């Protein structure tokens, strides 16, 4: 029997509000666990054309590495547009049946 | 022996073949891309899937093993790296041409940071494809600065002193052979490949061809420079004899402990000498 105790973290980003994450990157600078990624939007990549960080939608903010989130909530505080929402589900003992 | 060596190196180190860096490799790459048409999408798909797996580790742990297996299966064919030693990296500089300094893409994605100053650049673009960097200014944000072999070697040694792991990056299998396009100097702080391998077990970064061994314990003075330099947590201080303890199963064979040891106590041994380790990549 294994009892797992992990808090589940769900970070939702409102892309209507967060449009130029590369120019802003306040949440990225403040995050101690480096949860966020800013990737160039694949739809905006053009040959022979540089990507403009100030153009809305040129970069996308992602939050895949939630495994590394420590729950400091600094990203929510620091976001100028209130685009981030962090939901932390406290750990519940999950009981796994023994494998026979 | 990793499957790269058996498949593409005829039993020797797969990256020590001059033909891997030749013009033909790049053209093959282009021709196949055009004829298949879907290769680019495959790369994007792989990225999306990797992110899904990473998220699942926290949110849906029950789905994680399955996703991880899929990602690992795809990684070999799409975008892989392997840890190499300084010696091998210097050899590769001799083999590959042209060589250009480029900005790190991991650092851009992870920290939103673009190094425009050459003293901070840690990535090299290799091969004929670098001549066409202007096609993709969205990737080469800080441009590409072509340098001589000598400069590149000095620069590699400089980063080695600072404790950066050298990794060789491949971009896709072309005609059954990996296209080698980059040589990076990474640390856990910036490198997505190292992070993903250590935190999630994504085999986008393969272990190196060698492992570290404390070959001359009598030469060791117990300064523990090697402990400080190991990125992978393979070396810890051993209280019993005041010498480092090397966990060979965790060792990635980057050789930083060897180059950091002033007394020559650590040596790198080929992984294939060990019946079990030669299957662990």
Short mmCIF file of C-alpha atoms in Angstrom, two decimals:
data_model
loop_
_atom_site.label_atom_id
_atom_site.label_comp_id
_atom_site.label_asym_id
_atom_site.label_seq_id
_atom_site.Cartn_x
_atom_site.Cartn_y
_atom_site.Cartn_z
CA UNK A 1 0.00 0.00 0.00
CA UNK A 2 1.34 3.39 -1.01
CA UNK A 3 0.02 6.61 0.42
CA UNK A 4 0.80 9.57 -1.79
CA UNK A 5 0.80 13.06 -0.36
CA UNK A 6 1.15 15.66 -3.10
CA UNK A 7 -0.63 18.95 -3.51
CA UNK A 8 -2.05 19.35 -6.98
CA UNK A 9 -1.42 22.73 -8.53
CA UNK A 10 -3.46 24.06 -11.39
CA UNK A 11 -2.31 27.29 -12.99
CA UNK A 12 -4.69 28.90 -15.43
CA UNK A 13 -3.58 31.71 -17.71
CA UNK A 14 -6.08 34.08 -19.25
CA UNK A 15 -4.70 34.72 -22.74
CA UNK A 16 -7.11 37.61 -23.26
CA UNK A 17 -5.29 39.46 -20.51
CA UNK A 18 -1.77 38.11 -20.93
CA UNK A 19 -0.79 39.19 -24.44
CA UNK A 20 2.89 40.17 -24.36
CA UNK A 21 4.49 37.85 -21.79
CA UNK A 22 8.01 38.16 -23.20
CA UNK A 23 8.08 41.92 -22.82
CA UNK A 24 6.54 41.74 -19.33
CA UNK A 25 7.95 38.48 -17.84
CA UNK A 26 7.28 39.62 -14.27
CA UNK A 27 5.92 36.22 -13.25
CA UNK A 28 8.92 34.44 -14.77
CA UNK A 29 11.40 36.60 -12.89
CA UNK A 30 9.61 36.14 -9.59
CA UNK A 31 8.95 32.39 -9.75
CA UNK A 32 11.37 30.42 -7.54
CA UNK A 33 10.56 27.08 -9.13
CA UNK A 34 10.69 28.19 -12.78
CA UNK A 35 7.22 26.87 -13.47
CA UNK A 36 6.64 29.08 -16.51
CA UNK A 37 7.80 28.89 -20.08
CA UNK A 38 7.56 31.64 -22.71
CA UNK A 39 7.58 30.07 -26.12
CA UNK A 40 7.27 31.79 -29.47
CA UNK A 41 3.79 31.27 -30.79
CA UNK A 42 4.14 28.72 -33.62
CA UNK A 43 1.43 30.54 -35.57
CA UNK A 44 3.53 33.74 -35.59
CA UNK A 45 6.80 32.21 -36.82
CA UNK A 46 7.53 33.42 -40.36
CA UNK A 47 10.59 32.82 -42.46
CA UNK A 48 12.96 35.81 -42.77
CA UNK A 49 10.86 37.74 -40.27
CA UNK A 50 12.07 38.53 -36.77
CA UNK A 51 9.62 37.99 -33.97
CA UNK A 52 8.50 41.14 -32.16
CA UNK A 53 8.11 40.67 -28.43
CA UNK A 54 5.84 43.71 -28.14
CA UNK A 55 3.34 42.40 -30.64
CA UNK A 56 0.35 40.82 -28.87
CA UNK A 57 0.35 37.06 -29.27
CA UNK A 58 3.93 36.74 -30.52
CA UNK A 59 4.92 34.75 -27.46
CA UNK A 60 2.79 32.45 -25.32
CA UNK A 61 3.07 32.01 -21.58
CA UNK A 62 2.76 28.38 -20.48
CA UNK A 63 2.86 26.84 -17.03
CA UNK A 64 3.75 23.19 -17.55
CA UNK A 65 6.23 22.57 -14.73
CA UNK A 66 3.63 22.76 -11.96
CA UNK A 67 5.52 19.90 -10.31
CA UNK A 68 8.03 22.54 -9.25
CA UNK A 69 5.47 25.01 -7.86
CA UNK A 70 6.06 25.84 -4.20
CA UNK A 71 2.85 27.82 -3.75
CA UNK A 72 4.36 31.22 -2.91
CA UNK A 73 1.64 32.98 -4.97
CA UNK A 74 4.08 35.72 -5.99
CA UNK A 75 3.13 35.35 -9.64
CA UNK A 76 -0.49 36.20 -8.86
CA UNK A 77 0.56 39.24 -6.86
CA UNK A 78 2.98 40.53 -9.44
CA UNK A 79 0.83 40.11 -12.56
CA UNK A 80 -0.21 43.59 -13.78
CA UNK A 81 -3.24 42.27 -15.66
CA UNK A 82 -4.55 39.68 -13.19
CA UNK A 83 -4.19 37.04 -15.85
CA UNK A 84 -2.99 34.24 -13.59
CA UNK A 85 -4.99 32.00 -11.33
CA UNK A 86 -3.35 29.40 -9.10
CA UNK A 87 -5.50 26.71 -7.54
CA UNK A 88 -3.85 24.48 -5.01
CA UNK A 89 -5.61 21.31 -4.02
CA UNK A 90 -4.31 20.18 -0.65
CA UNK A 91 -2.89 16.68 -0.51
CA UNK A 92 -5.30 13.88 0.07
CA UNK A 93 -4.00 10.50 0.96
CA UNK A 94 -4.44 8.34 -2.09
CA UNK A 95 -4.41 4.71 -1.25
CA UNK A 96 -3.16 2.40 -3.92
CA UNK A 97 -4.08 -1.25 -3.91
CA UNK A 98 -1.06 -3.52 -3.60
CA UNK A 99 -0.01 -5.03 -6.88
CA UNK A 100 -0.07 -8.78 -6.80
CA UNK B 1 26.17 0.81 -26.16
CA UNK B 2 23.44 3.31 -26.89
CA UNK B 3 21.26 2.65 -29.88
CA UNK B 4 22.68 5.74 -31.58
CA UNK B 5 26.11 4.11 -31.70
CA UNK B 6 24.88 0.76 -32.95
CA UNK B 7 22.61 2.30 -35.53
CA UNK B 8 24.64 5.25 -36.75
CA UNK B 9 28.19 4.72 -35.59
CA UNK B 10 28.81 1.12 -36.67
CA UNK B 11 29.84 0.34 -33.13
CA UNK B 12 31.96 3.44 -32.51
CA UNK B 13 30.95 6.79 -31.06
CA UNK B 14 28.21 8.02 -33.35
CA UNK B 15 29.27 11.64 -33.23
CA UNK B 16 32.91 11.05 -34.15
CA UNK B 17 32.25 10.68 -37.85
CA UNK B 18 33.18 13.53 -40.11
CA UNK B 19 30.38 12.60 -42.51
CA UNK B 20 27.83 13.46 -39.80
CA UNK B 21 28.79 17.09 -40.21
CA UNK B 22 29.05 17.14 -43.98
CA UNK B 23 27.01 19.22 -46.37
CA UNK B 24 25.17 16.14 -47.61
CA UNK B 25 23.58 15.60 -44.22
CA UNK B 26 21.94 18.99 -44.33
CA UNK B 27 20.67 18.59 -47.86
CA UNK B 28 19.29 15.20 -47.05
CA UNK B 29 17.50 16.83 -44.19
CA UNK B 30 15.97 19.47 -46.46
CA UNK B 31 14.96 17.09 -49.22
CA UNK B 32 13.26 14.74 -46.80
CA UNK B 33 11.49 17.56 -45.06
CA UNK B 34 10.07 18.72 -48.34
CA UNK B 35 8.99 15.28 -49.48
CA UNK B 36 7.49 14.24 -46.18
CA UNK B 37 5.92 17.59 -45.47
CA UNK B 38 4.91 16.60 -42.00
CA UNK B 39 8.24 16.61 -40.19
CA UNK B 40 7.89 20.13 -38.86
CA UNK B 41 4.50 19.34 -37.43
CA UNK B 42 5.97 16.29 -35.78
CA UNK B 43 8.40 18.51 -33.89
CA UNK B 44 5.57 20.73 -32.67
CA UNK B 45 3.56 17.66 -31.70
CA UNK B 46 6.49 16.29 -29.75
CA UNK B 47 6.85 19.56 -27.85
CA UNK B 48 3.17 19.64 -26.99
CA UNK B 49 3.23 16.02 -25.86
CA UNK B 50 6.29 16.59 -23.67
CA UNK B 51 4.55 19.52 -21.98
CA UNK B 52 1.47 17.39 -21.46
CA UNK B 53 3.55 14.67 -19.79
CA UNK B 54 5.28 17.19 -17.55
CA UNK B 55 1.98 18.65 -16.43
CA UNK B 56 0.58 15.18 -15.84
CA UNK B 57 3.30 14.37 -13.32
CA UNK B 58 1.57 16.69 -10.88
CA UNK B 59 -2.04 16.78 -12.04
CA UNK B 60 -2.72 13.26 -13.30
CA UNK B 61 0.00 10.99 -11.90
CA UNK B 62 -1.84 7.91 -13.10
CA UNK B 63 -1.46 8.98 -16.74
CA UNK B 64 2.18 10.03 -16.38
CA UNK B 65 3.98 6.70 -17.05
CA UNK B 66 2.05 6.13 -20.25
CA UNK B 67 2.70 9.66 -21.57
CA UNK B 68 6.36 9.45 -20.59
CA UNK B 69 6.80 6.23 -22.54
CA UNK B 70 5.32 7.85 -25.66
CA UNK B 71 7.52 10.92 -25.32
CA UNK B 72 10.66 8.81 -24.85
CA UNK B 73 9.84 6.76 -27.90
CA UNK B 74 9.48 9.91 -30.01
CA UNK B 75 12.45 11.79 -28.55
CA UNK B 76 15.14 9.68 -30.24
CA UNK B 77 13.81 10.47 -33.69
CA UNK B 78 13.00 14.11 -33.22
CA UNK B 79 15.28 16.03 -30.89
CA UNK B 80 17.85 14.38 -28.67
CA UNK B 81 21.01 15.40 -26.95
CA UNK B 82 23.87 13.52 -25.45
CA UNK B 83 26.27 14.56 -22.73
CA UNK B 84 29.85 14.62 -24.00
CA UNK B 85 33.21 15.26 -22.39
CA UNK B 86 35.37 18.30 -23.03
CA UNK B 87 37.79 16.16 -25.03
CA UNK B 88 35.01 14.96 -27.35
CA UNK B 89 33.67 18.50 -27.67
CA UNK B 90 37.08 19.73 -28.79
CA UNK B 91 37.22 16.87 -31.30
CA UNK B 92 33.86 17.86 -32.68
CA UNK B 93 35.07 21.43 -33.23
CA UNK B 94 37.72 19.95 -35.53
CA UNK B 95 35.14 17.90 -37.41
CA UNK B 96 32.37 20.41 -37.83
CA UNK B 97 32.33 23.57 -39.88
CA UNK B 98 31.12 26.29 -39.83
CA UNK B 99 30.80 27.12 -36.14
CA UNK B 100 28.69 29.98 -34.90
CA UNK B 101 27.76 31.44 -31.55
CA UNK B 102 24.01 31.62 -31.11
CA UNK B 103 21.66 32.61 -28.30
CA UNK B 104 20.31 29.82 -26.07
CA UNK B 105 16.73 28.85 -26.77
CA UNK B 106 16.21 27.15 -23.40
CA UNK B 107 17.19 30.29 -21.55
CA UNK B 108 14.82 32.31 -23.69
CA UNK B 109 11.93 29.98 -22.96
CA UNK B 110 12.66 29.37 -19.31
CA UNK B 111 13.75 32.81 -18.15
CA UNK B 112 12.71 35.11 -20.98
CA UNK B 113 16.35 36.07 -21.34
CA UNK B 114 18.23 36.62 -24.59
CA UNK B 115 21.97 36.93 -24.33
CA UNK B 116 23.11 39.52 -26.85
CA UNK B 117 26.59 39.75 -25.39
CA UNK B 118 29.00 37.13 -26.68
CA UNK B 119 30.62 36.61 -23.30
CA UNK B 120 27.33 35.16 -22.05
CA UNK B 121 26.52 32.93 -25.02
CA UNK B 122 26.74 29.23 -24.23
CA UNK B 123 25.48 27.60 -27.42
CA UNK B 124 27.20 26.76 -30.69
CA UNK B 125 25.43 26.18 -33.95
CA UNK B 126 27.22 23.53 -36.01
CA UNK B 127 27.20 22.61 -39.63
CA UNK B 128 26.29 23.99 -42.99
CA UNK B 129 22.77 24.87 -41.86
CA UNK B 130 24.15 27.78 -39.87
CA UNK B 131 24.82 29.69 -43.10
CA UNK B 132 21.08 29.96 -43.47
CA UNK B 133 20.32 31.30 -40.02
CA UNK B 134 18.71 34.39 -41.50
CA UNK B 135 15.79 32.27 -42.64
CA UNK B 136 14.67 31.90 -39.04
CA UNK B 137 15.31 35.14 -37.17
CA UNK B 138 12.63 34.13 -34.69
CA UNK B 139 14.94 31.35 -33.49
CA UNK B 140 18.31 33.11 -33.87
CA UNK B 141 17.15 36.19 -32.01
CA UNK B 142 20.64 37.46 -31.31
CA UNK B 143 21.97 36.50 -34.74
CA UNK B 144 24.84 34.14 -35.44
CA UNK B 145 28.48 35.03 -35.05
CA UNK B 146 30.84 32.81 -37.01
CA UNK B 147 34.09 32.02 -35.25
CA UNK B 148 37.31 30.12 -35.87
CA UNK B 149 38.09 26.69 -34.39
CA UNK B 150 40.65 28.22 -32.06
CA UNK B 151 38.21 30.72 -30.59
CA UNK B 152 35.56 28.07 -30.13
CA UNK B 153 37.98 25.77 -28.31
CA UNK B 154 39.13 28.50 -25.95
CA UNK B 155 35.53 29.34 -25.27
CA UNK B 156 34.60 25.69 -24.55
CA UNK B 157 37.45 25.39 -22.07
CA UNK B 158 36.34 28.61 -20.42
CA UNK B 159 32.82 27.28 -19.85
CA UNK B 160 34.19 23.96 -18.67
CA UNK B 161 36.12 25.79 -15.98
CA UNK B 162 32.87 27.40 -14.86
CA UNK B 163 31.24 24.01 -14.53
CA UNK B 164 29.01 23.72 -17.59
CA UNK B 165 28.05 20.35 -19.05
CA UNK B 166 28.67 19.96 -22.79
CA UNK B 167 25.78 18.47 -24.71
CA UNK B 168 25.52 17.59 -28.38
CA UNK B 169 22.10 18.22 -29.89
CA UNK B 170 20.53 16.41 -32.82
CA UNK B 171 17.61 17.67 -34.83
CA UNK B 172 15.68 14.85 -36.38
CA UNK B 173 16.63 11.62 -38.05
CA UNK B 174 17.33 12.16 -41.72
CA UNK B 175 17.60 9.09 -43.87
CA UNK B 176 18.07 7.13 -40.69
CA UNK B 177 20.90 9.25 -39.32
CA UNK B 178 20.74 12.00 -36.72
CA UNK B 179 21.45 15.51 -37.94
CA UNK B 180 23.85 17.15 -35.50
CA UNK B 181 23.12 20.84 -35.26
CA UNK B 182 24.30 22.17 -31.94
CA UNK B 183 26.80 21.98 -29.13
CA UNK B 184 25.60 23.54 -25.89
CA UNK B 185 27.08 24.27 -22.53
CA UNK B 186 24.36 23.80 -19.94
CA UNK B 187 23.57 23.82 -16.28
CA UNK B 188 20.43 22.73 -14.48
CA UNK B 189 19.53 26.41 -14.01
CA UNK B 190 19.00 27.05 -17.71
CA UNK B 191 18.85 23.81 -19.65
CA UNK B 192 15.45 22.33 -20.37
CA UNK B 193 16.95 19.00 -21.43
CA UNK B 194 18.79 18.53 -18.15
CA UNK B 195 15.76 19.64 -16.16
CA UNK B 196 13.40 17.34 -18.00
CA UNK B 197 15.73 14.38 -17.69
CA UNK B 198 16.39 14.83 -13.98
CA UNK B 199 12.92 15.95 -12.87
CA UNK B 200 10.67 13.89 -15.14
CA UNK B 201 12.85 11.21 -16.70
CA UNK B 202 12.33 12.43 -20.27
CA UNK B 203 15.13 10.88 -22.29
CA UNK B 204 15.72 13.88 -24.47
CA UNK B 205 19.18 13.97 -23.00
CA UNK B 206 21.15 10.73 -23.11
CA UNK B 207 23.92 9.84 -20.71
CA UNK B 208 27.45 10.14 -22.05
CA UNK B 209 29.66 7.38 -23.36
CA UNK B 210 31.83 7.31 -20.24
CA UNK B 211 31.48 7.11 -16.48
CA UNK B 212 33.62 8.63 -13.76
CA UNK B 213 35.67 6.37 -11.52
CA UNK B 214 37.89 7.26 -8.58
CA UNK B 215 40.83 5.55 -10.21
CA UNK B 216 43.60 6.90 -7.99
CA UNK B 217 42.24 7.31 -4.48
CA UNK B 218 45.75 7.79 -3.14
CA UNK B 219 46.04 11.04 -5.13
CA UNK B 220 42.79 12.45 -3.72
CA UNK B 221 43.26 15.16 -1.11
CA UNK B 222 39.60 15.43 -0.17
CA UNK B 223 39.02 18.95 -1.52
CA UNK B 224 35.59 17.89 -2.86
CA UNK B 225 35.81 20.12 -5.93
CA UNK B 226 34.25 17.21 -7.81
CA UNK B 227 31.24 17.20 -5.48
CA UNK B 228 30.67 20.88 -6.14
CA UNK B 229 31.01 20.46 -9.90
CA UNK B 230 28.66 17.50 -10.39
CA UNK B 231 25.33 18.62 -11.85
CA UNK B 232 23.65 15.28 -11.59
CA UNK B 233 24.05 14.53 -7.89
CA UNK B 234 26.25 11.53 -8.59
CA UNK B 235 29.14 12.51 -6.33
CA UNK B 236 28.82 13.00 -2.58
CA UNK B 237 31.34 13.29 0.21
CA UNK B 238 32.21 10.06 1.93
CA UNK B 239 32.95 10.41 5.62
CA UNK B 240 34.65 7.04 6.03
CA UNK B 241 37.79 7.93 4.12
CA UNK B 242 37.29 11.63 3.38
CA UNK B 243 37.10 10.94 -0.33
CA UNK B 244 34.27 11.35 -2.85
CA UNK B 245 31.73 8.62 -3.33
CA UNK B 246 30.71 8.22 -6.98
CA UNK B 247 27.32 6.75 -7.78
CA UNK B 248 28.01 5.30 -11.21
CA UNK B 249 24.36 4.66 -11.98
CA UNK B 250 23.66 8.39 -11.65
CA UNK B 251 26.79 9.50 -13.50
CA UNK B 252 26.15 11.16 -16.87
CA UNK B 253 29.78 11.07 -17.91
CA UNK B 254 30.19 14.81 -18.46
CA UNK B 255 33.74 14.73 -17.12
CA UNK B 256 33.44 17.90 -15.04
CA UNK B 257 34.77 16.09 -11.98
CA UNK B 258 37.78 14.95 -13.98
CA UNK B 259 38.62 18.40 -15.35
CA UNK B 260 37.99 19.94 -11.92
CA UNK B 261 40.32 17.55 -10.10
CA UNK B 262 43.72 19.19 -9.74
CA UNK B 263 45.41 15.98 -8.65
CA UNK B 264 44.17 13.63 -11.35
CA UNK B 265 42.42 11.23 -9.00
CA UNK B 266 39.30 10.78 -11.14
CA UNK B 267 39.35 9.07 -14.50
CA UNK B 268 36.68 8.52 -17.10
CA UNK B 269 36.10 4.94 -18.18
CA UNK B 270 34.10 3.77 -21.17
CA UNK B 271 30.59 2.81 -20.15
CA UNK B 272 30.80 -0.32 -22.30
CA UNK B 273 33.29 -1.89 -19.92
CA UNK B 274 30.43 -2.45 -17.48
CA UNK B 275 27.94 -5.13 -18.36
CA UNK B 276 25.00 -3.36 -16.72
CA UNK B 277 25.91 0.30 -17.25
CA UNK B 278 26.30 -0.17 -20.98
CA UNK B 279 22.55 -0.59 -21.22
CA UNK B 280 21.72 2.53 -19.19
CA UNK B 281 21.42 5.74 -21.19
#
